[in-house]
Amino acid sequence: MKNFVVAIDGPAGAGKSTVAKIVAKKLKFLYVDTGAMYRALTLKAMKLGIPWNEKEKLIEMAKNTKIELLDNDKYRVLLDGEDVSEEIRKEEVSKNSDYVASILEIRQILWGKQRDFREKYNIVMEGRDIGSKVFPDAQLKIFLDASVEERAKRRYLQLKGMGIEINLEEIKKEIIKRDERDKNREIAPLIKSDDYYYIDTTNLTIEEVVEKIIKLYEKKKEERGN
Ligand code: DC
């Protein structure tokens, strides 16, 4: 029997990372953040100064890159052996990450790496296309969503907590832009098909969302008979 996959997809700022990490801990599954892989490649291209329209160079770079996701307590991201966990979260990287994410050949390279995790582990994997492209046969597919206002508010509070002052309206605009790019991308756009469980987290606490997912997992596990 194939290892179990909990696929968590949804727009930026819906709380995927927070929820996916807790669910993975509770189930003792491996947590995989696929966004970190797109971010790592984006950072490398920026460091190398590869222009975003040089598709072949970007593909070549992706072929020759080692990305490691360490599922220890700190979830470190290693790019060719170097710890880039903090650097990949910078706004510049967020803004540019759609370039590599829009190149099919690059996605195919990352899909291969993402599928490898299932060979050895049960996984909770978060992203935009996990249930649609990476694992269409995932045993549990969750679509996490929240209103634009709520996602902007959460991001605002998070940045404020980090000592960064930024205008709430600015954040809202940025989120709307990212939604547009994720949903309208030609390759592997963010889509919600009927086999997803849709969870609107706007008025839910993190604990409530986690509990919903764990319940759905238990139901699926029972259906599967193990
Ligand atoms: O979830 P995130 O913000 O860390 O994602 C970073 C970027 O990667 C963002 O532009 C969306 C993209 N992405 C993607 O195209 N497919 C995924 N499975 C995960 C992220």
PDB file of N, CA and C and ligand atoms in Angstrom, residues 9 12 16 33-36 38-39 89 94 97-98 101 107 114 126-130 178 182 185, ligand 1:
ATOM      1  N   ASP A   9      -3.149  22.427   0.039  1.00  0.00           N
ATOM      2  CA  ASP A   9      -2.959  23.495  -0.945  1.00  0.00           C
ATOM      3  C   ASP A   9      -3.793  24.703  -0.550  1.00  0.00           C
ATOM      4  N   ALA A  12      -1.498  32.062  -0.671  1.00  0.00           N
ATOM      5  CA  ALA A  12      -0.512  32.569   0.292  1.00  0.00           C
ATOM      6  C   ALA A  12      -1.231  33.167   1.497  1.00  0.00           C
ATOM      7  N   LYS A  16      -1.220  27.697   5.848  1.00  0.00           N
ATOM      8  CA  LYS A  16      -0.809  26.327   5.491  1.00  0.00           C
ATOM      9  C   LYS A  16       0.377  25.825   6.301  1.00  0.00           C
ATOM     10  N   ASP A  33       7.572  21.373   2.848  1.00  0.00           N
ATOM     11  CA  ASP A  33       7.148  22.692   2.387  1.00  0.00           C
ATOM     12  C   ASP A  33       7.667  22.876   0.960  1.00  0.00           C
ATOM     13  N   THR A  34       6.799  22.704  -0.029  1.00  0.00           N
ATOM     14  CA  THR A  34       7.277  22.795  -1.414  1.00  0.00           C
ATOM     15  C   THR A  34       7.568  24.238  -1.828  1.00  0.00           C
ATOM     16  N   GLY A  35       6.896  25.198  -1.193  1.00  0.00           N
ATOM     17  CA  GLY A  35       7.164  26.606  -1.491  1.00  0.00           C
ATOM     18  C   GLY A  35       8.626  26.936  -1.238  1.00  0.00           C
ATOM     19  N   ALA A  36       9.194  26.302  -0.210  1.00  0.00           N
ATOM     20  CA  ALA A  36      10.603  26.541   0.134  1.00  0.00           C
ATOM     21  C   ALA A  36      11.516  26.124  -1.017  1.00  0.00           C
ATOM     22  N   TYR A  38      10.734  26.249  -4.328  1.00  0.00           N
ATOM     23  CA  TYR A  38      10.643  27.292  -5.358  1.00  0.00           C
ATOM     24  C   TYR A  38      11.401  28.541  -4.901  1.00  0.00           C
ATOM     25  N   ARG A  39      11.292  28.823  -3.621  1.00  0.00           N
ATOM     26  CA  ARG A  39      12.003  29.983  -3.072  1.00  0.00           C
ATOM     27  C   ARG A  39      13.520  29.795  -3.157  1.00  0.00           C
ATOM     28  N   ARG A  89      12.857  33.723   2.907  1.00  0.00           N
ATOM     29  CA  ARG A  89      11.585  34.336   3.334  1.00  0.00           C
ATOM     30  C   ARG A  89      11.514  35.815   3.025  1.00  0.00           C
ATOM     31  N   SER A  94       9.944  36.425  -2.305  1.00  0.00           N
ATOM     32  CA  SER A  94       8.496  36.196  -2.490  1.00  0.00           C
ATOM     33  C   SER A  94       8.031  36.797  -3.805  1.00  0.00           C
ATOM     34  N   SER A  97       9.414  34.799  -6.935  1.00  0.00           N
ATOM     35  CA  SER A  97       9.371  33.334  -7.016  1.00  0.00           C
ATOM     36  C   SER A  97       8.432  32.790  -8.092  1.00  0.00           C
ATOM     37  N   ASP A  98       7.560  33.653  -8.601  1.00  0.00           N
ATOM     38  CA  ASP A  98       6.662  33.161  -9.644  1.00  0.00           C
ATOM     39  C   ASP A  98       7.390  32.884 -10.968  1.00  0.00           C
ATOM     40  N   ALA A 101       8.548  29.352 -10.806  1.00  0.00           N
ATOM     41  CA  ALA A 101       7.354  28.511 -10.629  1.00  0.00           C
ATOM     42  C   ALA A 101       6.542  28.399 -11.922  1.00  0.00           C
ATOM     43  N   ARG A 107       9.360  22.912 -12.755  1.00  0.00           N
ATOM     44  CA  ARG A 107       8.354  22.241 -11.920  1.00  0.00           C
ATOM     45  C   ARG A 107       8.548  20.725 -11.991  1.00  0.00           C
ATOM     46  N   GLN A 114       9.794  15.983  -5.047  1.00  0.00           N
ATOM     47  CA  GLN A 114       8.675  15.941  -4.088  1.00  0.00           C
ATOM     48  C   GLN A 114       8.089  14.532  -4.008  1.00  0.00           C
ATOM     49  N   GLU A 126       2.733  20.686   1.745  1.00  0.00           N
ATOM     50  CA  GLU A 126       1.958  21.894   1.438  1.00  0.00           C
ATOM     51  C   GLU A 126       2.475  22.617   0.205  1.00  0.00           C
ATOM     52  N   GLY A 127       1.561  23.274  -0.516  1.00  0.00           N
ATOM     53  CA  GLY A 127       1.949  24.022  -1.707  1.00  0.00           C
ATOM     54  C   GLY A 127       0.750  24.592  -2.422  1.00  0.00           C
ATOM     55  N   ARG A 128       0.807  24.525  -3.763  1.00  0.00           N
ATOM     56  CA  ARG A 128      -0.308  25.028  -4.572  1.00  0.00           C
ATOM     57  C   ARG A 128      -0.891  23.916  -5.446  1.00  0.00           C
ATOM     58  N   ASP A 129      -0.044  22.939  -5.766  1.00  0.00           N
ATOM     59  CA  ASP A 129      -0.430  21.924  -6.759  1.00  0.00           C
ATOM     60  C   ASP A 129      -0.204  20.505  -6.256  1.00  0.00           C
ATOM     61  N   ILE A 130      -0.214  20.326  -4.943  1.00  0.00           N
ATOM     62  CA  ILE A 130       0.123  19.003  -4.398  1.00  0.00           C
ATOM     63  C   ILE A 130      -0.968  17.981  -4.738  1.00  0.00           C
ATOM     64  N   ARG A 178      -0.425  38.237  -5.576  1.00  0.00           N
ATOM     65  CA  ARG A 178       0.065  36.854  -5.511  1.00  0.00           C
ATOM     66  C   ARG A 178      -1.042  35.859  -5.843  1.00  0.00           C
ATOM     67  N   ASP A 182      -0.862  33.032  -8.747  1.00  0.00           N
ATOM     68  CA  ASP A 182      -1.022  31.609  -8.425  1.00  0.00           C
ATOM     69  C   ASP A 182      -2.189  30.982  -9.188  1.00  0.00           C
ATOM     70  N   ARG A 185      -1.723  31.248 -13.414  1.00  0.00           N
ATOM     71  CA  ARG A 185      -0.524  30.701 -14.047  1.00  0.00           C
ATOM     72  C   ARG A 185      -0.952  29.608 -15.025  1.00  0.00           C
TER      73      ARG A 185
HETATM   74  O1   DC B   1       3.985  29.088  -0.245  1.00  0.00           O
HETATM   75  P1   DC B   1       5.100  30.043  -0.546  1.00  0.00           P
HETATM   76  O2   DC B   1       4.679  31.488  -0.467  1.00  0.00           O
HETATM   77  O3   DC B   1       6.336  29.778   0.262  1.00  0.00           O
HETATM   78  O4   DC B   1       5.477  29.780  -2.085  1.00  0.00           O
HETATM   79  C1   DC B   1       6.545  30.432  -2.707  1.00  0.00           C
HETATM   80  C2   DC B   1       6.310  30.543  -4.216  1.00  0.00           C
HETATM   81  O5   DC B   1       6.292  29.271  -4.844  1.00  0.00           O
HETATM   82  C3   DC B   1       5.018  31.229  -4.644  1.00  0.00           C
HETATM   83  O6   DC B   1       5.307  32.034  -5.784  1.00  0.00           O
HETATM   84  C4   DC B   1       4.105  30.089  -5.067  1.00  0.00           C
HETATM   85  C5   DC B   1       5.080  29.057  -5.544  1.00  0.00           C
HETATM   86  N1   DC B   1       4.666  27.674  -5.295  1.00  0.00           N
HETATM   87  C6   DC B   1       4.206  26.943  -6.348  1.00  0.00           C
HETATM   88  O7   DC B   1       4.116  27.444  -7.465  1.00  0.00           O
HETATM   89  N2   DC B   1       3.872  25.633  -6.163  1.00  0.00           N
HETATM   90  C7   DC B   1       3.973  25.060  -4.956  1.00  0.00           C
HETATM   91  N3   DC B   1       3.643  23.775  -4.825  1.00  0.00           N
HETATM   92  C8   DC B   1       4.423  25.822  -3.855  1.00  0.00           C
HETATM   93  C9   DC B   1       4.753  27.137  -4.070  1.00  0.00           C
END
